[in-house]
Tab-separated table of C-alpha atoms in Angstrom:
chain	number	residue	atom	x	y	z
H	9	MET	CA	32.080	-13.982	4.656
H	10	SER	CA	29.031	-14.181	7.063
H	11	THR	CA	27.838	-10.825	8.300
H	12	ALA	CA	25.483	-12.675	10.818
H	13	GLY	CA	25.782	-11.040	14.427
H	14	GLN	CA	27.888	-8.138	13.123
H	15	VAL	CA	26.920	-4.301	12.642
H	16	ILE	CA	26.756	-3.734	8.613
H	17	LYS	CA	28.005	-0.586	7.240
H	18	CYS	CA	25.758	0.546	4.247
H	19	LYS	CA	24.277	3.252	2.490
H	20	ALA	CA	20.647	4.667	3.302
H	21	ALA	CA	18.562	7.634	1.870
H	22	VAL	CA	18.335	9.487	5.148
H	23	ALA	CA	15.496	12.169	5.805
H	24	ARG	CA	17.029	14.972	8.084
H	25	GLU	CA	14.380	17.482	7.915
H	26	ALA	CA	10.729	17.706	6.999
H	27	GLY	CA	10.172	18.115	3.036
H	28	LYS	CA	14.019	18.408	2.554
H	29	PRO	CA	15.676	16.166	-0.010
H	30	LEU	CA	16.907	12.626	1.370
H	31	VAL	CA	20.742	12.249	1.737
H	32	ILE	CA	22.573	9.402	0.725
H	33	GLU	CA	24.577	8.345	3.936
H	34	LYS	CA	26.788	5.704	5.194
H	35	VAL	CA	24.676	4.561	8.259
H	36	GLU	CA	25.468	1.344	10.831
H	37	VAL	CA	22.640	-1.378	10.900
H	38	ALA	CA	22.639	-3.395	14.011
H	39	PRO	CA	21.980	-7.318	13.812
H	40	PRO	CA	18.460	-8.426	14.565
H	41	GLN	CA	17.189	-9.058	18.035
H	42	ALA	CA	14.647	-11.662	19.207
H	43	ASN	CA	11.922	-12.234	16.270
H	44	GLU	CA	13.442	-9.798	13.915
H	45	VAL	CA	14.995	-10.279	10.581
H	46	ARG	CA	17.716	-8.236	8.836
H	47	LEU	CA	17.512	-8.276	5.066
H	48	LYS	CA	19.166	-6.828	2.063
H	49	ILE	CA	16.850	-4.695	0.094
H	50	LEU	CA	17.453	-5.082	-3.780
H	51	PHE	CA	14.303	-2.791	-4.979
H	52	THR	CA	12.118	-0.405	-3.326
H	53	SER	CA	9.542	1.970	-4.206
H	54	LEU	CA	7.709	5.258	-3.017
H	55	CYS	CA	4.268	5.670	-1.924
H	56	HIS	CA	2.133	8.934	-1.134
H	57	THR	CA	2.475	7.868	2.622
H	58	ASP	CA	6.354	7.905	2.506
H	59	VAL	CA	5.646	11.628	1.020
H	60	TYR	CA	3.160	12.574	3.613
H	61	PHE	CA	5.108	11.884	6.676
H	62	TRP	CA	8.380	13.288	4.861
H	63	GLU	CA	6.456	16.630	4.325
H	64	ALA	CA	5.336	16.128	8.075
H	65	LYS	CA	2.429	18.693	7.471
H	66	GLY	CA	-0.166	17.114	9.684
H	67	GLN	CA	1.422	15.116	12.428
H	68	THR	CA	4.589	14.930	14.734
H	69	PRO	CA	7.726	15.310	12.892
H	70	LEU	CA	10.247	12.695	13.716
H	71	PHE	CA	13.956	13.010	12.270
H	72	PRO	CA	16.116	12.117	11.310
H	73	ARG	CA	14.156	9.083	9.644
H	74	ILE	CA	14.680	6.313	7.187
H	75	PHE	CA	11.376	5.993	4.928
H	76	GLY	CA	10.155	3.461	2.768
H	77	HIS	CA	7.830	0.349	3.114
H	78	LYS	CA	7.374	-0.870	-0.268
H	79	ALA	CA	10.118	-3.054	-1.121
H	80	GLY	CA	11.590	-6.823	-2.182
H	81	GLY	CA	14.550	-8.136	-0.544
H	82	ILE	CA	16.480	-11.319	0.674
H	83	VAL	CA	17.047	-12.425	4.205
H	84	GLU	CA	20.710	-11.818	5.407
H	85	SER	CA	20.160	-13.222	9.202
H	86	VAL	CA	17.662	-13.791	11.763
H	87	GLY	CA	17.282	-13.270	15.282
H	88	GLU	CA	16.459	-15.573	18.254
H	89	GLY	CA	13.208	-17.327	17.912
H	90	VAL	CA	12.745	-16.788	14.246
H	91	LYS	CA	11.809	-20.223	12.508
H	92	ASP	CA	9.956	-19.390	9.336
H	93	LEU	CA	12.587	-17.456	7.458
H	94	GLN	CA	16.234	-18.313	6.891
H	95	PRO	CA	19.408	-16.521	5.323
H	96	GLY	CA	18.572	-16.585	1.356
H	97	ASP	CA	14.706	-16.309	1.482
H	98	HIS	CA	13.132	-13.773	-0.845
H	99	VAL	CA	10.595	-11.527	1.056
H	100	LEU	CA	8.310	-8.620	0.822
H	101	PRO	CA	8.414	-6.203	3.851
H	102	ILE	CA	4.862	-5.073	4.941
H	103	PHE	CA	3.941	-1.970	7.007
H	104	THR	CA	1.144	-3.924	8.603
H	105	GLY	CA	2.005	-7.514	10.290
H	106	GLU	CA	0.601	-10.741	11.479
H	107	CYS	CA	1.801	-11.982	14.972
H	108	GLY	CA	-0.287	-15.351	14.664
H	109	ASP	CA	-1.188	-15.169	18.081
H	110	CYS	CA	-3.395	-12.285	18.876
H	111	SER	CA	-7.485	-12.462	18.442
H	112	HIS	CA	-7.452	-11.044	14.914
H	113	CYS	CA	-4.639	-13.447	13.815
H	114	GLN	CA	-6.573	-16.230	14.745
H	115	SER	CA	-9.835	-14.873	13.247
H	116	GLU	CA	-10.310	-15.894	9.364
H	117	GLU	CA	-11.938	-12.312	9.020
H	118	SER	CA	-9.559	-9.873	10.179
H	119	ASN	CA	-6.060	-8.893	9.034
H	120	MET	CA	-5.487	-6.212	11.945
H	121	CYS	CA	-2.933	-7.890	14.153
H	122	ASP	CA	-2.715	-6.294	17.888
H	123	LEU	CA	0.792	-6.236	17.805
H	124	LEU	CA	1.981	-5.401	14.572
H	125	ARG	CA	-0.760	-3.113	13.084
H	126	ILE	CA	0.546	0.050	11.495
H	127	ASN	CA	1.955	2.674	13.792
H	128	THR	CA	3.192	5.913	11.850
H	129	ASP	CA	4.210	7.681	15.094
H	130	ARG	CA	6.709	4.847	16.362
H	131	GLY	CA	10.440	4.905	15.266
H	132	VAL	CA	11.879	2.483	16.959
H	133	MET	CA	11.776	-1.374	17.002
H	134	ILE	CA	8.864	-3.067	19.494
H	135	ASN	CA	11.101	-5.760	20.929
H	136	ASP	CA	13.376	-3.300	23.171
H	137	GLY	CA	12.287	0.252	22.219
H	138	LYS	CA	15.633	1.201	20.102
H	139	THR	CA	16.523	1.808	16.691
H	140	ARG	CA	18.504	-0.500	14.555
H	141	PHE	CA	19.993	2.328	12.716
H	142	SER	CA	22.674	4.624	13.856
H	143	LYS	CA	25.357	7.039	12.517
H	144	ASN	CA	28.122	7.932	14.810
H	145	GLY	CA	26.649	6.656	17.743
H	146	GLN	CA	23.457	8.589	17.050
H	147	PRO	CA	20.023	6.788	16.406
H	148	ILE	CA	18.345	7.088	13.218
H	149	HIS	CA	14.377	6.728	13.469
H	150	HIS	CA	12.608	3.662	11.421
H	151	PHE	CA	9.143	4.218	9.689
H	152	VAL	CA	6.127	1.757	9.982
H	153	GLY	CA	8.728	-0.820	10.923
H	154	THR	CA	10.077	-1.457	7.425
H	155	SER	CA	12.607	1.587	6.645
H	156	THR	CA	13.346	0.138	3.052
H	157	PHE	CA	15.423	3.292	1.765
H	158	SER	CA	18.274	1.673	3.156
H	159	GLU	CA	20.802	-1.021	1.503
H	160	TYR	CA	19.826	-3.233	4.770
H	161	THR	CA	17.168	-3.300	7.035
H	162	VAL	CA	15.626	-4.806	10.073
H	163	VAL	CA	12.065	-5.659	10.375
H	164	HIS	CA	10.044	-7.685	12.481
H	165	VAL	CA	9.435	-11.237	11.353
H	166	GLY	CA	5.504	-10.944	11.420
H	167	CYS	CA	5.924	-8.067	8.765
H	168	LEU	CA	7.703	-10.167	6.357
H	169	ALA	CA	6.072	-12.002	3.411
H	170	LYS	CA	8.215	-14.856	2.228
H	171	ILE	CA	7.426	-15.357	-1.639
H	172	ASN	CA	8.266	-17.362	-4.034
H	173	PRO	CA	12.102	-16.975	-5.416
H	174	ALA	CA	11.043	-17.248	-9.099
H	175	ALA	CA	9.177	-13.954	-8.684
H	176	PRO	CA	11.150	-10.837	-10.019
H	177	LEU	CA	11.434	-8.711	-6.977
H	178	ASP	CA	11.929	-5.361	-9.312
H	179	LYS	CA	7.821	-6.190	-10.297
H	180	VAL	CA	6.460	-7.840	-6.883
H	181	CYS	CA	7.754	-5.024	-4.583
H	182	VAL	CA	4.917	-3.076	-5.456
H	183	LEU	CA	2.583	-5.047	-3.838
H	184	SER	CA	3.659	-4.109	-0.500
H	185	CYS	CA	1.235	-1.573	0.195
H	186	GLY	CA	-1.345	0.339	-2.274
H	187	ILE	CA	-1.626	-2.315	-4.985
H	188	SER	CA	-2.838	-5.109	-2.688
H	189	THR	CA	-4.817	-2.376	-0.923
H	190	GLY	CA	-6.963	-1.802	-4.162
H	191	LEU	CA	-7.062	-5.190	-5.293
H	192	GLY	CA	-7.890	-6.700	-2.313
H	193	ALA	CA	-10.885	-4.272	-1.564
H	194	THR	CA	-12.586	-5.437	-4.740
H	195	LEU	CA	-11.685	-9.121	-4.879
H	196	ASN	CA	-11.754	-9.920	-0.959
H	197	VAL	CA	-14.219	-7.372	0.397
H	198	ALA	CA	-16.584	-6.294	-2.603
H	199	LYS	CA	-16.593	-9.603	-4.494
H	200	PRO	CA	-18.183	-8.833	-7.364
H	201	LYS	CA	-19.527	-11.638	-9.378
H	202	LYS	CA	-18.588	-12.248	-13.173
H	203	GLY	CA	-20.866	-9.926	-15.174
H	204	GLN	CA	-21.543	-7.233	-12.568
H	205	SER	CA	-21.009	-3.559	-12.611
H	206	VAL	CA	-18.418	-1.766	-10.545
H	207	ALA	CA	-17.836	1.837	-9.853
H	208	ILE	CA	-14.261	2.809	-8.691
H	209	PHE	CA	-14.273	6.197	-7.070
H	210	GLY	CA	-10.689	7.639	-7.615
H	211	LEU	CA	-8.247	6.737	-10.095
H	212	GLY	CA	-4.747	7.040	-8.449
H	213	VAL	CA	-2.723	3.716	-7.530
H	214	VAL	CA	-5.269	2.301	-5.215
H	215	GLY	CA	-8.236	2.973	-7.626
H	216	LEU	CA	-6.309	1.428	-10.527
H	217	ALA	CA	-5.916	-1.714	-8.460
H	218	ALA	CA	-9.057	-1.995	-7.519
H	219	ALA	CA	-10.130	-1.644	-11.027
H	220	GLU	CA	-7.396	-4.348	-11.839
H	221	GLY	CA	-9.545	-6.434	-9.413
H	222	ALA	CA	-12.617	-5.856	-11.073
H	223	ARG	CA	-11.029	-7.019	-14.037
H	224	ILE	CA	-9.951	-10.142	-12.758
H	225	ALA	CA	-13.167	-10.733	-11.319
H	226	GLY	CA	-14.818	-10.580	-14.669
H	227	ALA	CA	-16.701	-7.613	-13.951
H	228	SER	CA	-18.351	-6.146	-17.588
H	229	ARG	CA	-18.912	-2.567	-16.520
H	230	ILE	CA	-16.010	-0.910	-14.743
H	231	ILE	CA	-16.802	2.425	-14.230
H	232	GLY	CA	-14.079	5.148	-13.294
H	233	VAL	CA	-15.192	8.025	-11.189
H	234	ASP	CA	-12.315	10.894	-11.080
H	235	LEU	CA	-12.463	14.906	-11.175
H	236	ASN	CA	-9.302	14.705	-13.057
H	237	PRO	CA	-10.234	13.274	-16.866
H	238	ALA	CA	-6.397	12.984	-17.791
H	239	ARG	CA	-6.802	9.878	-15.842
H	240	PHE	CA	-9.090	7.981	-18.015
H	241	GLU	CA	-7.020	7.063	-20.798
H	242	GLU	CA	-4.519	5.423	-18.354
H	243	ALA	CA	-7.102	3.711	-16.434
H	244	LYS	CA	-8.183	1.810	-19.688
H	245	LYS	CA	-5.335	-0.220	-19.389
H	246	PHE	CA	-6.683	-1.452	-15.737
H	247	GLY	CA	-9.992	-2.868	-17.189
H	248	CYS	CA	-12.183	0.663	-16.814
H	249	ASN	CA	-14.551	0.815	-19.674
H	250	GLU	CA	-16.559	3.862	-18.779
H	251	PHE	CA	-15.986	7.039	-17.158
H	252	VAL	CA	-17.729	10.124	-15.154
H	253	ASN	CA	-16.245	13.101	-14.077
H	254	PRO	CA	-18.481	14.779	-11.344
H	255	LYS	CA	-17.783	18.173	-12.618
H	256	ASP	CA	-19.381	17.618	-15.877
H	257	HIS	CA	-22.892	16.846	-14.069
H	258	ASN	CA	-25.194	19.370	-12.421
H	259	LYS	CA	-26.548	16.807	-10.238
H	260	PRO	CA	-24.935	14.441	-7.457
H	261	VAL	CA	-22.929	11.648	-9.173
H	262	GLN	CA	-24.725	9.129	-7.548
H	263	GLU	CA	-27.633	9.860	-9.308
H	264	VAL	CA	-25.497	9.938	-12.535
H	265	ILE	CA	-24.435	6.688	-11.811
H	266	ALA	CA	-27.613	5.019	-10.946
H	267	GLU	CA	-29.451	6.884	-13.957
H	268	MET	CA	-26.493	4.907	-16.482
H	269	THR	CA	-26.821	1.535	-14.711
H	270	ASN	CA	-30.904	1.148	-14.361
H	271	GLY	CA	-30.826	1.819	-10.678
H	272	GLY	CA	-27.328	1.474	-9.429
H	273	VAL	CA	-24.243	-0.570	-9.820
H	274	ASP	CA	-23.514	-3.800	-8.257
H	275	ARG	CA	-20.570	-3.053	-6.380
H	276	SER	CA	-18.471	0.475	-5.665
H	277	VAL	CA	-14.875	1.063	-4.186
H	278	GLU	CA	-14.373	4.130	-2.603
H	279	CYS	CA	-10.239	5.285	-3.027
H	280	THR	CA	-10.144	9.093	-2.378
H	281	GLY	CA	-10.701	9.517	1.225
H	282	SER	CA	-13.044	12.230	0.319
H	283	ILE	CA	-16.096	12.200	2.331
H	284	GLN	CA	-18.408	13.148	-0.568
H	285	ALA	CA	-17.080	10.475	-2.325
H	286	MET	CA	-17.527	7.798	0.231
H	287	ILE	CA	-21.158	8.947	0.502
H	288	ALA	CA	-21.796	8.837	-3.477
H	289	ALA	CA	-20.139	5.620	-3.651
H	290	PHE	CA	-22.793	3.854	-1.147
H	291	GLU	CA	-26.005	5.562	-2.559
H	292	CYS	CA	-24.812	4.733	-6.163
H	293	VAL	CA	-25.017	1.051	-5.360
H	294	HIS	CA	-28.207	-0.923	-6.199
H	295	ASP	CA	-30.770	-1.611	-3.565
H	296	GLY	CA	-31.644	-5.333	-2.484
H	297	TRP	CA	-27.802	-6.363	-3.299
H	298	GLY	CA	-25.263	-3.499	-3.780
H	299	VAL	CA	-22.150	-3.457	-1.893
H	300	ALA	CA	-20.009	-0.263	-1.383
H	301	VAL	CA	-16.437	-0.760	0.101
H	302	LEU	CA	-14.538	2.403	1.500
H	303	VAL	CA	-10.580	2.258	1.284
H	304	GLY	CA	-9.597	6.016	1.540
H	305	VAL	CA	-8.675	7.544	4.958
H	306	PRO	CA	-10.825	10.375	5.672
H	307	ASN	CA	-9.978	13.473	7.524
H	308	LYS	CA	-10.473	13.086	11.415
H	309	ASP	CA	-13.270	15.668	11.656
H	310	ASP	CA	-15.485	13.797	8.693
H	311	ALA	CA	-18.828	12.267	9.258
H	312	PHE	CA	-20.513	9.714	7.180
H	313	LYS	CA	-24.303	11.133	6.555
H	314	THR	CA	-26.818	9.077	4.850
H	315	HIS	CA	-30.903	8.292	5.198
H	316	PRO	CA	-30.838	4.814	7.024
H	317	MET	CA	-33.498	4.025	4.351
H	318	ASN	CA	-30.504	3.485	2.491
H	319	PHE	CA	-29.380	0.598	4.657
H	320	LEU	CA	-32.758	-0.783	5.243
H	321	ASN	CA	-33.088	-1.268	1.351
H	322	GLU	CA	-30.559	-3.611	1.421
H	323	ARG	CA	-27.453	-1.977	0.393
H	324	THR	CA	-24.357	-3.025	2.160
H	325	LEU	CA	-21.530	-0.619	3.453
H	326	LYS	CA	-18.167	-2.298	4.233
H	327	GLY	CA	-14.473	-0.773	5.158
H	328	THR	CA	-11.089	-2.456	4.504
H	329	PHE	CA	-7.764	-2.276	5.564
H	330	PHE	CA	-4.652	-3.286	3.367
H	331	GLY	CA	-7.406	-5.226	1.118
H	332	ASN	CA	-8.363	-7.727	4.246
H	333	TYR	CA	-4.887	-9.811	3.360
H	334	LYS	CA	-2.959	-10.973	6.088
H	335	PRO	CA	0.683	-10.260	5.163
H	336	ARG	CA	2.424	-13.546	5.625
H	337	THR	CA	-0.498	-15.734	5.014
H	338	ASP	CA	-1.923	-14.336	1.824
H	339	ILE	CA	0.590	-12.104	0.111
H	340	PRO	CA	2.533	-14.947	-1.239
H	341	GLY	CA	-0.793	-16.042	-2.874
H	342	VAL	CA	-0.903	-12.601	-4.543
H	343	VAL	CA	2.596	-12.843	-5.899
H	344	GLU	CA	1.590	-16.236	-7.563
H	345	LYS	CA	-1.550	-14.479	-9.328
H	346	TYR	CA	1.231	-12.359	-11.074
H	347	LEU	CA	3.524	-15.287	-12.038
H	348	SER	CA	0.171	-17.089	-13.307
H	349	LYS	CA	-0.143	-14.055	-15.559
H	350	GLU	CA	-3.502	-13.352	-13.834
H	351	LEU	CA	-2.592	-10.155	-12.383
H	352	GLU	CA	-0.622	-7.796	-14.330
H	353	LEU	CA	1.878	-5.677	-12.536
H	354	GLU	CA	3.974	-4.159	-15.194
H	355	LYS	CA	1.635	-1.378	-16.198
H	356	PHE	CA	1.444	-0.200	-12.569
H	357	ILE	CA	5.510	0.572	-13.099
H	358	THR	CA	5.843	4.104	-14.897
H	359	HIS	CA	9.494	4.814	-13.912
H	360	THR	CA	12.800	3.509	-12.692
H	361	VAL	CA	15.847	5.168	-11.147
H	362	SER	CA	18.880	4.540	-9.426
H	363	PHE	CA	19.253	4.497	-5.470
H	364	SER	CA	21.282	7.513	-5.657
H	365	GLU	CA	18.727	9.179	-7.705
H	366	ILE	CA	15.878	8.588	-5.312
H	367	ASN	CA	15.110	12.245	-4.925
H	368	LYS	CA	13.891	12.109	-8.561
H	369	ALA	CA	11.029	9.742	-7.486
H	370	PHE	CA	9.803	12.201	-5.177
H	371	ASP	CA	9.788	14.780	-7.968
H	372	TYR	CA	7.737	12.012	-10.069
H	373	MET	CA	5.256	11.522	-7.408
H	374	LEU	CA	5.023	15.291	-6.475
H	375	LYS	CA	4.471	16.374	-10.243
H	376	GLY	CA	1.792	13.506	-10.605
H	377	GLU	CA	3.829	12.152	-13.230
H	378	SER	CA	4.383	8.475	-12.023
H	379	ILE	CA	2.019	5.550	-10.779
H	380	ARG	CA	4.854	3.519	-9.298
H	381	CYS	CA	8.555	4.496	-9.451
H	382	ILE	CA	10.948	1.643	-8.714
H	383	ILE	CA	14.291	2.401	-7.064
H	384	ARG	CA	16.998	-0.052	-7.838
H	385	MET	CA	19.344	-0.684	-4.731
H	386	ASP	CA	22.268	-1.471	-6.847
H	387	ASN	CA	23.836	2.084	-7.335
C-alpha cells in the first residue's frame, strides 16, 4: 500500500529539553513539498554536532527538535519537481547541500552552496518555512535539514546523495559528516603525494579520517599529534605510524615536528579547532612546498597569528568545509571507494545500538568511549 501523499505516523527520538534524554514518541511526518523527498531511515549515527546543539550551551536553544544528520535510508516518496530520485533509491542525507544552480555549485572549486549551506539555527524547511514533523498539531523542529533520529524524515533533494544500492547502509551511513570531512581534507585539499609526510593534529573521528586519507594517498610518515596518548594505539589502525604529545616537550610542537622531519612535514591537517594547534599545524610544514589544511572550527573570538615570512617562504595555508566534497556529485564516489576496499569504514564503527537505546549512544560519546555508534532503526 502506497503512503505517498499521506501523513505517516512513526517513531522519532524527540529532544524536548536541552541536555535531557531523548524521548521515543509517535510523531506525524507530512508528505514532501516541492523539491523535497521523504525517506525511510534504516541506520543513523550520532555526531558531536548533535550533542553540542542538544546541550545548547553556546547557541539559541530550539526545542522540541529531532536531531541526527548522519544516516542511510531509502526514498519513500518525492515532491513536485524532483527528477533525480524516485521511490526505492538508496540515499545518504547530508547536512549541507548542492542546489546545482548557484555560483558555488557551478564552480569546480567550491562545495559551499548558497541555498543549502549548513544552517544550524533553522528548524524549518526552506520551501515554506514550516516543519514536516508534528505531534498533536504542534510542530517539532528540524535539525540541519536532515533530522535522521526518526523512522521517516523529509529532506531537500539537494541534500541527498544517491548511492549504489549494493553499499551496506549500516556502514556507509557514517560518510554523511565527519569521516568525509577528514578524508576529503587530506585527499582533496592537502593532496599529499606518495611517500610524503603528513602530520594530523587531533585524533578524534575527523583526525582519524584525515589519517585514513593519508594512508590511501600512500604517505610514508603519518604523524599523529594529540594531548591524549590513549588515542595513539587506535590511530595505528588508520595509518598513523609516529606520535607526538605536545605535553611531553618543553618547546612548541611545531619545532618538535620540524626537528623530526628535517625541516618540516610536507602536509599537515588540523582537526581540533584549537587556535594553538592551527598555528602549529601551519608552522610545522616545510618551507618551499608545505601545505597546511585547517578543518577544526575555532572559537568566534580567535585570531590566527603567524609571521608573514612563513608565507613568503612558500608555505601554503588552506581551509576546508566538508572535505571539499559536493554532496550529490562526490559522495557517491566515496561510497565506491569503500565498495572497492580502498577505504575502510568498519574500523570507525565501535558500537551498535537499537533505536530504543539511542540515549546509550549519547552516553558512549559523552564518556569518550566510541568513535562512531550505529543506531539501528528496526526496533
